[in-house]
Amino acid sequence: MADKQYIKIFAGFERFWHWTQALLVIVLMITGARLHGLFDGPPWAMAFQVHLIAAGLIILLWIFAIFWHFTTGAWQHYIPTLRNLIPVIRYYAYGIFLGEAHPAKPTLRRKHNPLQRLSYLFLKLVINPAIWITGVLYLTVSLTGFDLGTVAWLHVVAAYAMALFVVIHVYMATTGETVTSYLKAMITGYEWVVVDEDKPGK
C-alpha cells in the first residue's frame, strides 16, 4: 500500500484565490438574479452597482490567478489525462455509494483527479471566458453593435453554467474521506497525499 503523508499541497494564494472567487461568484449570482427580477431585494440600481464591482474584482482576480498559475507551474495540474478517467467516473456514478475506495488519490504532482482536471479546465477555458466576454459586451453593446437580446441571453446561459458548476463543486467537496476533509484542506492547505507514487510520468 502506498505511503501517505499529511502535506501542504494548496499554497496561500491558491486558497485566497479559491475563497475570494467563491465569494464573488455568490455575490454575482445573487445580484444577477435580482437584476433579472427573480426575487425582490435591494434597489435595482444598487444591485447593478454591486454586480459591476464584483465583476471587476473577479476579472482582476482571474488575471492574477492566470499569472500565478503560469509563473509557479501550477497550470500543469489542469492538463487533461485519460489515465484513470473511466474508473473515476465509475466511482462517482455508483462506486462511492458502495463504499469503494477512490481510484485516484491526490499526490504532490497530481492534486486533481482526471475528472476534476477536465471540469476545472472547462471552467477556466469555457465558462469563465464566456461570462467575462459576454459581460463586457453587455456593457458596450451600444459601441459594438451586437444585438442586446443575444448578448444578454448568452450572458445568462454562461451564468447558469457557472451556477451549475458551483452546485456540483459543493456536492463533490463533501465526498472526501469525511464530509469536511476537502473543506479543511482548502482552508489549511494540508491534505493526506500519496508519496511513493508521486513520480514524474505516472
Short mmCIF file of C-alpha atoms in Angstrom, two decimals:
data_model
loop_
_atom_site.label_atom_id
_atom_site.label_comp_id
_atom_site.label_asym_id
_atom_site.label_seq_id
_atom_site.Cartn_x
_atom_site.Cartn_y
_atom_site.Cartn_z
CA MET A 1 0.00 0.00 0.00
CA ALA A 2 1.31 3.46 -0.91
CA ASP A 3 2.58 5.65 1.92
CA LYS A 4 0.62 8.79 2.70
CA GLN A 5 1.75 11.95 4.46
CA TYR A 6 -0.11 14.99 5.74
CA ILE A 7 1.45 17.61 3.48
CA LYS A 8 0.67 21.18 2.45
CA ILE A 9 -0.46 20.98 -1.18
CA PHE A 10 -2.50 24.19 -1.52
CA ALA A 11 -0.48 27.41 -1.37
CA GLY A 12 -1.67 30.53 0.45
CA PHE A 13 -2.55 32.38 -2.75
CA GLU A 14 -4.32 29.30 -4.08
CA ARG A 15 -6.58 29.23 -1.05
CA PHE A 16 -7.08 33.01 -1.11
CA TRP A 17 -7.95 32.87 -4.79
CA HIS A 18 -10.38 29.97 -4.26
CA TRP A 19 -12.37 31.53 -1.40
CA THR A 20 -12.33 35.07 -2.82
CA GLN A 21 -13.58 33.75 -6.14
CA ALA A 22 -16.28 31.75 -4.37
CA LEU A 23 -17.47 34.85 -2.50
CA LEU A 24 -17.50 36.99 -5.64
CA VAL A 25 -19.34 34.31 -7.65
CA ILE A 26 -22.04 34.11 -4.96
CA VAL A 27 -22.39 37.92 -4.95
CA LEU A 28 -22.63 37.92 -8.76
CA MET A 29 -25.26 35.17 -8.79
CA ILE A 30 -27.40 36.91 -6.15
CA THR A 31 -27.18 40.36 -7.74
CA GLY A 32 -27.63 38.88 -11.22
CA ALA A 33 -30.80 37.11 -10.09
CA ARG A 34 -32.03 40.39 -8.60
CA LEU A 35 -31.32 42.26 -11.86
CA HIS A 36 -33.40 39.70 -13.75
CA GLY A 37 -36.26 40.06 -11.26
CA LEU A 38 -36.03 36.53 -9.88
CA PHE A 39 -36.61 37.88 -6.37
CA ASP A 40 -37.36 41.16 -4.60
CA GLY A 41 -34.44 42.65 -2.77
CA PRO A 42 -32.24 45.75 -2.78
CA PRO A 43 -32.99 48.51 -5.32
CA TRP A 44 -32.16 47.59 -8.91
CA ALA A 45 -29.58 50.38 -9.21
CA MET A 46 -27.78 49.18 -6.08
CA ALA A 47 -27.75 45.57 -7.29
CA PHE A 48 -26.36 46.77 -10.63
CA GLN A 49 -23.53 48.70 -8.96
CA VAL A 50 -22.62 45.79 -6.69
CA HIS A 51 -22.74 43.44 -9.70
CA LEU A 52 -20.35 45.69 -11.64
CA ILE A 53 -17.92 46.00 -8.72
CA ALA A 54 -17.91 42.25 -8.09
CA ALA A 55 -17.43 41.58 -11.82
CA GLY A 56 -14.47 43.96 -11.96
CA LEU A 57 -12.90 42.35 -8.90
CA ILE A 58 -13.31 38.80 -10.17
CA ILE A 59 -11.80 39.69 -13.55
CA LEU A 60 -8.85 41.25 -11.73
CA LEU A 61 -8.59 38.11 -9.57
CA TRP A 62 -8.66 35.87 -12.65
CA ILE A 63 -5.84 37.89 -14.23
CA PHE A 64 -3.70 37.49 -11.11
CA ALA A 65 -4.62 33.78 -10.90
CA ILE A 66 -3.62 33.19 -14.53
CA PHE A 67 -0.29 34.93 -13.87
CA TRP A 68 0.23 32.86 -10.69
CA HIS A 69 -0.60 29.56 -12.41
CA PHE A 70 1.90 30.14 -15.20
CA THR A 71 4.72 31.56 -13.07
CA THR A 72 4.50 28.79 -10.47
CA GLY A 73 3.83 25.92 -12.87
CA ALA A 74 0.52 25.16 -11.15
CA TRP A 75 -1.15 25.10 -14.57
CA GLN A 76 0.25 21.58 -15.01
CA HIS A 77 -2.32 20.26 -12.52
CA TYR A 78 -5.05 21.02 -15.08
CA ILE A 79 -3.54 19.14 -18.04
CA PRO A 80 -6.21 16.65 -19.16
CA THR A 81 -5.46 12.96 -18.91
CA LEU A 82 -7.35 9.79 -19.76
CA ARG A 83 -5.42 7.80 -17.17
CA ASN A 84 -7.91 6.55 -14.55
CA LEU A 85 -10.69 8.70 -16.06
CA ILE A 86 -13.15 5.83 -16.57
CA PRO A 87 -12.56 4.36 -13.08
CA VAL A 88 -13.08 7.83 -11.55
CA ILE A 89 -16.33 8.36 -13.49
CA ARG A 90 -17.47 4.90 -12.44
CA TYR A 91 -16.57 5.68 -8.84
CA TYR A 92 -18.67 8.85 -8.73
CA ALA A 93 -21.52 7.23 -10.68
CA TYR A 94 -22.07 4.40 -8.21
CA GLY A 95 -18.87 3.11 -6.63
CA ILE A 96 -18.95 5.84 -3.98
CA PHE A 97 -22.37 4.62 -2.84
CA LEU A 98 -21.00 1.10 -2.43
CA GLY A 99 -18.20 2.24 -0.17
CA GLU A 100 -15.46 1.62 -2.74
CA ALA A 101 -12.06 3.32 -2.46
CA HIS A 102 -11.33 6.31 -4.67
CA PRO A 103 -9.28 5.12 -7.68
CA ALA A 104 -7.19 8.31 -7.94
CA LYS A 105 -5.68 9.63 -4.71
CA PRO A 106 -4.02 13.08 -4.80
CA THR A 107 -0.25 13.42 -4.89
CA LEU A 108 2.04 16.45 -4.86
CA ARG A 109 2.37 16.25 -8.63
CA ARG A 110 -1.28 15.42 -9.26
CA LYS A 111 -3.55 17.38 -6.92
CA HIS A 112 -6.62 16.76 -9.06
CA ASN A 113 -8.07 13.52 -10.38
CA PRO A 114 -8.79 13.18 -14.15
CA LEU A 115 -12.44 14.24 -13.81
CA GLN A 116 -11.51 17.29 -11.74
CA ARG A 117 -8.91 18.28 -14.32
CA LEU A 118 -11.48 18.21 -17.11
CA SER A 119 -14.11 20.11 -15.12
CA TYR A 120 -11.68 22.79 -13.90
CA LEU A 121 -10.22 23.15 -17.38
CA PHE A 122 -13.73 23.58 -18.81
CA LEU A 123 -14.43 26.20 -16.14
CA LYS A 124 -11.25 28.14 -16.92
CA LEU A 125 -11.34 27.86 -20.71
CA VAL A 126 -15.08 27.99 -21.44
CA ILE A 127 -17.34 29.20 -18.62
CA ASN A 128 -15.13 31.96 -17.19
CA PRO A 129 -14.24 33.48 -20.59
CA ALA A 130 -17.89 33.25 -21.68
CA ILE A 131 -19.02 35.21 -18.63
CA TRP A 132 -16.16 37.67 -18.99
CA ILE A 133 -16.68 38.34 -22.72
CA THR A 134 -20.49 38.50 -22.67
CA GLY A 135 -20.38 40.73 -19.58
CA VAL A 136 -18.09 43.21 -21.31
CA LEU A 137 -20.22 43.06 -24.48
CA TYR A 138 -23.32 43.64 -22.36
CA LEU A 139 -21.85 46.93 -21.12
CA THR A 140 -20.53 48.02 -24.52
CA VAL A 141 -23.34 46.81 -26.79
CA SER A 142 -24.06 50.36 -27.95
CA LEU A 143 -20.46 50.65 -29.15
CA THR A 144 -20.01 47.18 -30.62
CA GLY A 145 -23.34 46.96 -32.42
CA PHE A 146 -24.12 43.45 -31.14
CA ASP A 147 -27.74 42.52 -30.57
CA LEU A 148 -28.58 43.22 -26.92
CA GLY A 149 -31.01 40.32 -26.63
CA THR A 150 -28.47 37.82 -27.94
CA VAL A 151 -25.69 39.11 -25.69
CA ALA A 152 -28.00 39.07 -22.66
CA TRP A 153 -29.12 35.52 -23.43
CA LEU A 154 -25.53 34.30 -23.80
CA HIS A 155 -24.53 36.00 -20.54
CA VAL A 156 -27.41 34.35 -18.67
CA VAL A 157 -26.55 30.93 -20.16
CA ALA A 158 -22.94 31.35 -19.02
CA ALA A 159 -24.16 32.41 -15.56
CA TYR A 160 -26.37 29.33 -15.27
CA ALA A 161 -23.42 27.17 -16.33
CA MET A 162 -21.40 28.75 -13.51
CA ALA A 163 -24.25 28.17 -11.05
CA LEU A 164 -24.44 24.51 -12.09
CA PHE A 165 -20.67 24.17 -11.63
CA VAL A 166 -20.95 25.67 -8.13
CA VAL A 167 -23.69 23.22 -7.12
CA ILE A 168 -21.71 20.23 -8.41
CA HIS A 169 -18.50 21.57 -6.87
CA VAL A 170 -20.10 21.97 -3.43
CA TYR A 171 -21.53 18.44 -3.62
CA MET A 172 -18.19 16.96 -4.70
CA ALA A 173 -16.50 18.76 -1.83
CA THR A 174 -18.46 16.54 0.56
CA THR A 175 -17.25 13.26 -0.99
CA GLY A 176 -13.86 13.03 0.73
CA GLU A 177 -12.89 10.55 3.42
CA THR A 178 -15.12 12.66 5.69
CA VAL A 179 -17.75 15.22 4.73
CA THR A 180 -15.41 18.07 5.70
CA SER A 181 -11.98 16.69 4.72
CA TYR A 182 -11.80 18.54 1.38
CA LEU A 183 -13.13 21.70 3.02
CA LYS A 184 -10.43 21.55 5.68
CA ALA A 185 -7.76 21.00 3.01
CA MET A 186 -8.79 24.15 1.17
CA ILE A 187 -8.75 26.11 4.45
CA THR A 188 -5.47 24.83 5.91
CA GLY A 189 -3.73 23.82 2.69
CA TYR A 190 -2.86 20.41 4.13
CA GLU A 191 -4.12 17.06 2.90
CA TRP A 192 -3.17 13.39 3.15
CA VAL A 193 -1.43 12.58 -0.13
CA VAL A 194 0.29 9.58 -1.67
CA VAL A 195 4.06 9.98 -1.54
CA ASP A 196 5.79 6.97 -3.08
CA GLU A 197 3.64 7.10 -6.23
CA ASP A 198 4.38 10.78 -6.74
CA LYS A 199 6.82 10.38 -9.60
CA PRO A 200 7.08 12.13 -12.99
CA GLY A 201 5.31 10.38 -15.82
CA LYS A 202 2.97 8.38 -13.62
#
